[in-house]
Short mmCIF file of C-alpha atoms in Angstrom, two decimals:
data_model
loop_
_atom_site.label_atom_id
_atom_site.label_comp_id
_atom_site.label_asym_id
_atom_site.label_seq_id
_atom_site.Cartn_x
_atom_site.Cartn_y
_atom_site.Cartn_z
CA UNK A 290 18.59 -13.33 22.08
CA UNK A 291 18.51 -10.89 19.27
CA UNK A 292 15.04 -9.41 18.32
CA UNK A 293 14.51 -7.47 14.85
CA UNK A 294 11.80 -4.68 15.14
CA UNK A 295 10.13 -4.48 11.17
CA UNK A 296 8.54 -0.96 10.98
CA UNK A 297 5.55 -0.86 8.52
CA UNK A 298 4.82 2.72 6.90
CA UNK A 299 1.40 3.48 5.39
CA UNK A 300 2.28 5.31 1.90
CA UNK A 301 0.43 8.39 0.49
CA UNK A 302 -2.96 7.72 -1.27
CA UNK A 303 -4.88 9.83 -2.99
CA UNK A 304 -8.66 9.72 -4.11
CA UNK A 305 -11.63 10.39 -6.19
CA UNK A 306 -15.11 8.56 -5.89
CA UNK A 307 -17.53 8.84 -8.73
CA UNK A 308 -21.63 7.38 -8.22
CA UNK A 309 -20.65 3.74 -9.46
CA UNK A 310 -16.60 4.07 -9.16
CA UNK A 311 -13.69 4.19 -6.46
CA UNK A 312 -10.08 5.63 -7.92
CA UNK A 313 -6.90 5.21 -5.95
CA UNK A 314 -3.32 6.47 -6.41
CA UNK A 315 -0.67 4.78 -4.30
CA UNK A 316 1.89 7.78 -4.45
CA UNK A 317 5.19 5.70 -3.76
CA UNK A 318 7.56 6.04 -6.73
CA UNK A 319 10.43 3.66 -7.73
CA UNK A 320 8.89 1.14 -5.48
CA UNK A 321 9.77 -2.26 -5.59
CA UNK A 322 8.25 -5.74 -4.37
CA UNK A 323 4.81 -4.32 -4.83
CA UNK A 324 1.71 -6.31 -3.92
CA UNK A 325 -2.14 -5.11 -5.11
CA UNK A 326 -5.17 -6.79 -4.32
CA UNK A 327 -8.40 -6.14 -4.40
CA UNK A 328 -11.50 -8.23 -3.33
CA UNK A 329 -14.70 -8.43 -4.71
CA UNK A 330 -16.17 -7.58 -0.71
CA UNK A 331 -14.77 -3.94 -1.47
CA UNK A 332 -11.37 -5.01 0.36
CA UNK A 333 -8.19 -2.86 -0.92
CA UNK A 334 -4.93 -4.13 -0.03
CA UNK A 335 -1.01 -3.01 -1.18
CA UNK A 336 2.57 -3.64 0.33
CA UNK A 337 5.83 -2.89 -1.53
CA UNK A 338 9.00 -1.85 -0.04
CA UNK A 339 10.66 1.80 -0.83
CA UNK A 340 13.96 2.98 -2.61
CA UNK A 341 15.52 2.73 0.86
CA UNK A 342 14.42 -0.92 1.93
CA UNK A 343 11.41 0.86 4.35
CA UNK A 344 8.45 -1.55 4.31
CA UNK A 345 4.64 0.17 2.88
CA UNK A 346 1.28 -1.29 4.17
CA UNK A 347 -2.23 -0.07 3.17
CA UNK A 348 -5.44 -1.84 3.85
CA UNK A 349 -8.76 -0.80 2.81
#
């Protein structure tokens, strides 16, 4: 039996927090398939895949 191993990378984010806002910069460019959601509990997630197929995974 065959077994496929999918390796999730976290990309690069980058930050800035003001008194009443949060900024975020997913640094992944050319990325394709992306997904962005955010909930109103605060809850930040994002998955795309990169030029090379890799899979990308954040969760806030």
């Amino acid at each position: 039996m065959a077994t496929s191993v999918v390796v999730l990378r976290n990309p690069e984010v980058l930050w800035a927090q003001r008194s009443d806002k949060v900024y975020l910069t997913v640094a992944l460019p050319d990325a394709k398939d992306i997904s962005v959601k955010c909930e109103p509990q605060g809850k930040f997630s994002f998955s795309a895949r990169g030029v090379q197929g890799e899979s990308f995974d954040l969760g806030l």
